[in-house]
Every structure is written in C-alpha cells, then in structure tokens.
Short mmCIF file of C-alpha atoms in Angstrom, two decimals:
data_model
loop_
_atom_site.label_atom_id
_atom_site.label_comp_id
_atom_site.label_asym_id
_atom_site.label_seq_id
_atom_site.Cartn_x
_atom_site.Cartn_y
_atom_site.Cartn_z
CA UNK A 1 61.82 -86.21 55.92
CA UNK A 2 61.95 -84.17 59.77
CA UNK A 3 59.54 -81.24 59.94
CA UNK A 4 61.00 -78.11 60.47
CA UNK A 5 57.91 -75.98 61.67
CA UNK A 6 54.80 -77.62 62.81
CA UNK A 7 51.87 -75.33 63.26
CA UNK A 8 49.65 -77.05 65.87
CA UNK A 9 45.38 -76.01 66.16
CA UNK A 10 46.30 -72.28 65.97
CA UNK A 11 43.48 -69.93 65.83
CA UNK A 12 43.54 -66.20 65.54
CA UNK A 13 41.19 -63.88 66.90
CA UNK A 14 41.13 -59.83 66.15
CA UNK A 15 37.98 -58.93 68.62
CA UNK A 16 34.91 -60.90 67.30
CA UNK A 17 36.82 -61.98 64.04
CA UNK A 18 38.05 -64.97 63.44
CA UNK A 19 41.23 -64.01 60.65
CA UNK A 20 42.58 -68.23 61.14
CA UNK A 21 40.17 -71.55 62.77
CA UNK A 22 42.29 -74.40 64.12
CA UNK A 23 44.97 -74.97 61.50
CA UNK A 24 47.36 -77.09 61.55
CA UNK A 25 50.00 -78.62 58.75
CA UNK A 26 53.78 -79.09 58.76
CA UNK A 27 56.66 -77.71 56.93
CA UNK A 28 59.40 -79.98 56.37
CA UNK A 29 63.16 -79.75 55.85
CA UNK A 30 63.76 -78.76 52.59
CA UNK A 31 61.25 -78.10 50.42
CA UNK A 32 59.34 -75.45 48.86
CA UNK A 33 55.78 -75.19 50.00
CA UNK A 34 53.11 -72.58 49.17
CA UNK A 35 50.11 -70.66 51.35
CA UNK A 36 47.54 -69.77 48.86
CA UNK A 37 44.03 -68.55 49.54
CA UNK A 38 41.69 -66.28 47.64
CA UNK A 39 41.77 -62.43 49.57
CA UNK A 40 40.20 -62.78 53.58
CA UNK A 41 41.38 -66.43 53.08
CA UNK A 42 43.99 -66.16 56.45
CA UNK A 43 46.96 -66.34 54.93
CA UNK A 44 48.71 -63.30 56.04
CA UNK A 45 47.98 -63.69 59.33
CA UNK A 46 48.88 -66.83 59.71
CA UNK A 47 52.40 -65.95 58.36
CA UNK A 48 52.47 -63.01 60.52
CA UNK A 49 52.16 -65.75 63.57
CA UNK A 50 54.67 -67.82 61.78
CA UNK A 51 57.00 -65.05 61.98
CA UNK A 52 55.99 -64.10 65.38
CA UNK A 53 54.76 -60.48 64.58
CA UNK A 54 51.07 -61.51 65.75
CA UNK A 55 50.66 -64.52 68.70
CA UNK A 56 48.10 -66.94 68.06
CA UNK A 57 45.13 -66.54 70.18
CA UNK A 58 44.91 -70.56 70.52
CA UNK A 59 47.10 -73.19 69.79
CA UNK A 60 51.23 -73.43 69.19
CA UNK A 61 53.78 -72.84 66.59
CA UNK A 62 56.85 -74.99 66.68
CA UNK A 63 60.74 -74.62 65.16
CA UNK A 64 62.84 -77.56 65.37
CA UNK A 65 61.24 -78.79 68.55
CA UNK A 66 60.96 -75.30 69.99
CA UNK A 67 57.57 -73.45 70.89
CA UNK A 68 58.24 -70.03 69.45
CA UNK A 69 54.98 -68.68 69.43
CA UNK A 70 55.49 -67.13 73.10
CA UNK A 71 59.04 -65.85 72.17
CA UNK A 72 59.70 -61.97 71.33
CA UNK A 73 59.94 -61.18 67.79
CA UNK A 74 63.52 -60.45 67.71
CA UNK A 75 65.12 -63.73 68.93
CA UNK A 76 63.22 -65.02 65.44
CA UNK A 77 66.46 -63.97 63.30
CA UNK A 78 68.89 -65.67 65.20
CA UNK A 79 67.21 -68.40 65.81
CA UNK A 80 67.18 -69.27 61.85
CA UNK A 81 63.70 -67.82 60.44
CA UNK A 82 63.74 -64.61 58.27
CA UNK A 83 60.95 -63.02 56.02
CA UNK A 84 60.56 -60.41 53.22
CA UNK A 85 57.56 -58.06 53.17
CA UNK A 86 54.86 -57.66 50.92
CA UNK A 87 55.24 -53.85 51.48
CA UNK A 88 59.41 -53.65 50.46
CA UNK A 89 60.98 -52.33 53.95
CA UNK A 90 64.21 -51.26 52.91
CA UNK A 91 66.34 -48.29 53.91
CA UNK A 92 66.06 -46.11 50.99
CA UNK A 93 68.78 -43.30 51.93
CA UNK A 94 71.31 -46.11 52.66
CA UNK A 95 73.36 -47.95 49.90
CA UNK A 96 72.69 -51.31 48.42
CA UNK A 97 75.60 -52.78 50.29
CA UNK A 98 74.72 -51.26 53.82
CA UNK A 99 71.45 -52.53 53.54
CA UNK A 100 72.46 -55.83 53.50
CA UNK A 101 75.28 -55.43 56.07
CA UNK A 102 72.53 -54.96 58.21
CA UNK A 103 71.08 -57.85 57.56
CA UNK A 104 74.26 -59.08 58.77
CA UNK A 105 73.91 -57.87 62.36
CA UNK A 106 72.55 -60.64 63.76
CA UNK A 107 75.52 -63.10 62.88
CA UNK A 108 78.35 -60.62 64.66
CA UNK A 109 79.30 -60.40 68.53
CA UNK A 110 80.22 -56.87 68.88
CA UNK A 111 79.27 -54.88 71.76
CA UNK A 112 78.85 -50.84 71.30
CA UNK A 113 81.43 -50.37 73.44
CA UNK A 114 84.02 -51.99 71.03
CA UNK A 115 82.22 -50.63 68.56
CA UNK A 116 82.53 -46.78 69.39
CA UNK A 117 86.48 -47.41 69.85
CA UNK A 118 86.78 -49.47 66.85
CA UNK A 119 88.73 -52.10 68.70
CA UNK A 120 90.44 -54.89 66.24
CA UNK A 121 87.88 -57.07 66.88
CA UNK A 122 85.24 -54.46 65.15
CA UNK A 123 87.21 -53.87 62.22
CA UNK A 124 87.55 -57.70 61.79
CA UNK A 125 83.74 -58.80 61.73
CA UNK A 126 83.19 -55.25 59.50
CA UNK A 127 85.56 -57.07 56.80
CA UNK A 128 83.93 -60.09 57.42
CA UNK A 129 80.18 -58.71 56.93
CA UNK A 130 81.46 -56.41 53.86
CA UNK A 131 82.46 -59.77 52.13
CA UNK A 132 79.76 -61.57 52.82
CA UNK A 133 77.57 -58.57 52.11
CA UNK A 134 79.09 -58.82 48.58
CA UNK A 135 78.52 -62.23 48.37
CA UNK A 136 75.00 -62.43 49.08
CA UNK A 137 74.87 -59.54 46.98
CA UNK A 138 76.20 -61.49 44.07
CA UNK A 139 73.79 -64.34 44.73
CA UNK A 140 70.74 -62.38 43.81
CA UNK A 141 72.85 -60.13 41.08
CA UNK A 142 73.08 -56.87 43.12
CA UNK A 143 76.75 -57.07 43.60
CA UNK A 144 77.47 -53.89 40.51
CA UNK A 145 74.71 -51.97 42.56
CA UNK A 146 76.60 -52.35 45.54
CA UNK A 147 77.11 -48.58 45.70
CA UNK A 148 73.60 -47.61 44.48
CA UNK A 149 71.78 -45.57 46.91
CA UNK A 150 68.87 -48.37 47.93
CA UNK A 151 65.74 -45.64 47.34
CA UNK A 152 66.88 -45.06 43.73
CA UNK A 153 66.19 -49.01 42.71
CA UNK A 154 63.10 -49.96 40.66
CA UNK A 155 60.86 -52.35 41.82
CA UNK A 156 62.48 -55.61 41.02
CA UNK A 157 65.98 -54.82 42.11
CA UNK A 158 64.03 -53.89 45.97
CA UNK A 159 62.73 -57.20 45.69
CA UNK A 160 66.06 -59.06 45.02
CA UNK A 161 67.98 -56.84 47.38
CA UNK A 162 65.06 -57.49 50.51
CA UNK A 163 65.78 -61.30 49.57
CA UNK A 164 69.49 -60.82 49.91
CA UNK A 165 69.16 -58.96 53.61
CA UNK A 166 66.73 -62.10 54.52
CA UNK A 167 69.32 -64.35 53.27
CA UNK A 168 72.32 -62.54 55.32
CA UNK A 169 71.14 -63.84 58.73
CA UNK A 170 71.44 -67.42 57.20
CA UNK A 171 68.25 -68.57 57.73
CA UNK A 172 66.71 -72.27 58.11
CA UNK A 173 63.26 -71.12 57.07
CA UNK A 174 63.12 -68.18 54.83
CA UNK A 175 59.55 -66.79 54.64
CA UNK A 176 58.93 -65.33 51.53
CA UNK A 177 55.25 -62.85 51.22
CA UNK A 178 54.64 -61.80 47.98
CA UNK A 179 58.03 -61.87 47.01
CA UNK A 180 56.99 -61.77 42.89
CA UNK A 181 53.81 -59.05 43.68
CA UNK A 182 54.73 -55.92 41.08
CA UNK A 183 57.04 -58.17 38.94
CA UNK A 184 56.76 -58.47 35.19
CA UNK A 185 56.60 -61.66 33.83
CA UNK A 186 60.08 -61.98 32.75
CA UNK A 187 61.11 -61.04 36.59
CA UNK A 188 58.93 -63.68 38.08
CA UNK A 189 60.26 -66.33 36.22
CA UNK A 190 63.52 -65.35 37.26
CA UNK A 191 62.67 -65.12 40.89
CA UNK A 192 61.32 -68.32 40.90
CA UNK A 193 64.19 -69.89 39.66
CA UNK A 194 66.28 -67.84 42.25
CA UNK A 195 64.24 -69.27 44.64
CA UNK A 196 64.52 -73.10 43.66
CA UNK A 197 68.91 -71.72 43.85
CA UNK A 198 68.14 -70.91 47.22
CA UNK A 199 66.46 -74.02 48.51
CA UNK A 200 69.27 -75.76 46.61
CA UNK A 201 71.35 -74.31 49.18
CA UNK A 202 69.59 -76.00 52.12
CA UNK A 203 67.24 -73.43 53.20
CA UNK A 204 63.83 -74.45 53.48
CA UNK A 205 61.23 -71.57 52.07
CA UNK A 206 57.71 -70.87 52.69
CA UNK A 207 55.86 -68.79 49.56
CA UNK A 208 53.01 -66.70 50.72
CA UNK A 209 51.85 -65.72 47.00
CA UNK A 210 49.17 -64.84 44.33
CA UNK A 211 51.22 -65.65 41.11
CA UNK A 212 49.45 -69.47 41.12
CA UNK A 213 51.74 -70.08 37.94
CA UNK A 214 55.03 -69.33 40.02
CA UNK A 215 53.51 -71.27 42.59
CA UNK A 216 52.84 -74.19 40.65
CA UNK A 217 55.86 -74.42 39.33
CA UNK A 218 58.14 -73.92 42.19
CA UNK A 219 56.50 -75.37 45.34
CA UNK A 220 56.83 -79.24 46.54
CA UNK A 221 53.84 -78.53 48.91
CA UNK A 222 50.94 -76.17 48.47
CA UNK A 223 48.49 -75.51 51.38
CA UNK A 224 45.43 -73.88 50.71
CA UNK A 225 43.62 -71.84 53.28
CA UNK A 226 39.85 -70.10 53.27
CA UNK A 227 38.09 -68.02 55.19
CA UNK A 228 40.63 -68.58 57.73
CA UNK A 229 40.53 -72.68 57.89
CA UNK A 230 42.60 -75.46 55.93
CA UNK A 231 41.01 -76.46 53.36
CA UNK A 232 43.58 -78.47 51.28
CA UNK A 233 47.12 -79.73 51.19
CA UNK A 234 49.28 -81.78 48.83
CA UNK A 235 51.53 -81.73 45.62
CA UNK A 236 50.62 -78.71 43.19
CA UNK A 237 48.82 -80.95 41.03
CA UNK A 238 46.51 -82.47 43.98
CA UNK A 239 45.41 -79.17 44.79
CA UNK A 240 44.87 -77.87 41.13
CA UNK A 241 41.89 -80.58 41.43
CA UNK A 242 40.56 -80.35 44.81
CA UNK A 243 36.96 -79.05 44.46
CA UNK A 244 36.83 -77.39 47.68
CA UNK A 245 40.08 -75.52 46.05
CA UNK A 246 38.56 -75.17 42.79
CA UNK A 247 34.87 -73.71 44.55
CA UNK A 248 37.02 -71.33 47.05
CA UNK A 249 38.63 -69.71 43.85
CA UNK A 250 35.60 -69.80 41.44
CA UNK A 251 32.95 -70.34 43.62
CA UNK A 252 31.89 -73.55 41.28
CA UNK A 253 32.03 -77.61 42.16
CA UNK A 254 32.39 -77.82 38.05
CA UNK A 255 34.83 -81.07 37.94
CA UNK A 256 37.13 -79.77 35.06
CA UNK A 257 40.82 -79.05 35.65
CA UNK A 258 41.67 -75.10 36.32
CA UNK A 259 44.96 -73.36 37.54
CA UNK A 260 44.45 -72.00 40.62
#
C-alpha cells in the first residue's frame, strides 16, 4: 500500500523547547491511523505541522511526493488535506447550510468580478455548491438543520457539521483533532462509525484523540508519541502492549495488558 504523507526527521522548536525530536512515520492510502500521547506528549504540534499551521524547525513533511512543509497554509485545501479543530471554528451567525457552502469555496472558479454581477456562470457553481452542500450535509445527518442558524447547535451537531465543511473540499487526507472531545458516549460511538463511512469513501483520516476506546476500535495504525519523540507504532493491539506505551501512560513497566 503507497504512502500518502511521509513525515521525514521533523523536529519542532518553540525557543529553548523542544514540543517534537526527530519523528518520522508514514501514513498510507487508506487507512485509519491514530496520534496518541499522554498531555506535553507532541501531538498537537506535530499535527499543526502536518497541516501546515506551524513549519517544522528541522526536517520535511511530504504529500503524495510533494514537500509541503515550505508551502503557505492556504494552498493545503486544494491540494487535498483538510482538518477539524479541537476548539469548534464555525460561523455561528451563519446557517448550517452556508457554513458548509463555504467549505465549498475551494472547489469553484469564480472570480469577484463575476461574482458581484452574478454572471451565469456564478449562479451555476452556487446551484452546484447548494447541492452538494446538502449532500454532505446529509452524510453526517445535518441535512433537516440545513436552515438552523450554526451558533444555536449543541455540541455534537458543531462537531458533525465542522466534519461536513472538512469533507466539502474533498479531501485525500482528512485530519481529524479531537473530533469526539465533549461527546457523550452514545455520540462517540456514532462518530466513530461515521468515520470508518468516511474512509469507506476513499479518504484517508488521521485521528488526533484522547477517547483510547474510539481509537482502538477505529484506527488500522496507532502511533504513539512522548515528550515530543516516537515512541511506538503498529496495529491497536501492538501498542496496547508496548511497555514504553504502557510506562508513558501509567508511568509503570508492569507487563499486564491495559487500554491505553
């Protein structure tokens, strides 16, 4: 199976601290994999790189065969990565639909010019990214809040309608950061399985997460970071009994089984 990102030696300085030390794995085409670390472990950051909102201080991210480490943040979209936030970043005084139509943006040609004179070619890609809008919307069961105004949603329904913006610009690699973090466990579960529908639809997803049981049961890869190095990878149940996993989380070498 090809790799679709390859993270090569990257280290991250802020100042005299070192947030990520010469780490390197590989995501590959299709699957599910999972960045776990206790808190200070790296992991943010290093999806922050990923994404290109920090630039590694040494070393080089690459997406199918292209360095994108040096590239500005905004080419990131159409070049077929797109994230959710930890911290929901939605535009609460605009509709559930519009939200999403936004999300849209990156996939239409129109200049402002044709824009401001609604030419025919405007009023053709707006039907096109109101359907589509609609159908994403559908996807993640938004599509009879389509009207709601975005602010008035409870937690759960910002987290399904962030994932449906991400999902409008059609991503490759969808980067996902704490996508279940205020759920209930009902609403985990059913994210997770939302998210093994999505990578049934050939997107490839990266999990940045806490919930180790929605990790567990979702991912095909888990890598596990600490104090800002590698210091496992494999299948869920290879990491679940790596003692250098097992000692990060509990700070013990004991050699019985726990879910991390």
């Amino acid at each position: 199976m090809a790799n679709l990102l390859d993270v090569k030696n990257v280290t991250k300085r802020f100042g005299g601290v070192v947030a990520n030390n010469d780490v390197s794995f590989s995501i590959e085409t299709g699957q599910i994999t999972g960045l776990i670390g206790p808190n200070g472990a790296g992991k943010s950051t290093m999806f922050n790189m990923i994404s290109n909102v920090f630039q590694p201080t040494v070393g080089e991210i690459w997406f199918e065969g292209k360095r994108t480490d040096l590239l500005p943040t905004f080419k990131m979209a159409r070049l077929g990565i797109s994230r959710t936030f930890q911290n929901i970043q939605v535009f609460k005084n605009m509709s559930v639909l519009e939200n999403v139509m936004i999300g849209l943006h990156s996939r239409t040609s129109v200049g402002m010019i044709a824009a401001a004179f609604r030419m025919p070619k405007t009023k053709k890609e707006e039907s096109f990214m109101y359907e589509k809008a609609i159908e994403y919307l559908s996807f993640v069961g938004l599509h009879e809040m389509a009207d709601t105004v975005a602010g008035s949603l409870p937690l759960g329904k910002l987290r399904l309608l962030e994932l449906a913006r991400a999902l409008a610009t059609e991503p490759k690699l969808l980067l996902l950061d704490e996508i279940a973090a205020g759920l209930n466990h009902q609403e985990t579960a059913e994210m997770g399985k939302l998210i093994q529908s999505i990578r049934n639809h050939n997107i490839t997803i990266l999990v940045v997460e806490h919930d180790m049981d929605l990790v567990m049961s979702i991912c095909d890869k888990v890598i596990v970071l600490d104090q800002g190095e590698k210091i496992a990878e494999g299948t869920p149940k290879e990491v679940q009994n790596n003692e250098r996993v097992i000692e990060a989380y509990l700070g013990t070498s004991d050699e019985e089984e726990v879910s991390v």
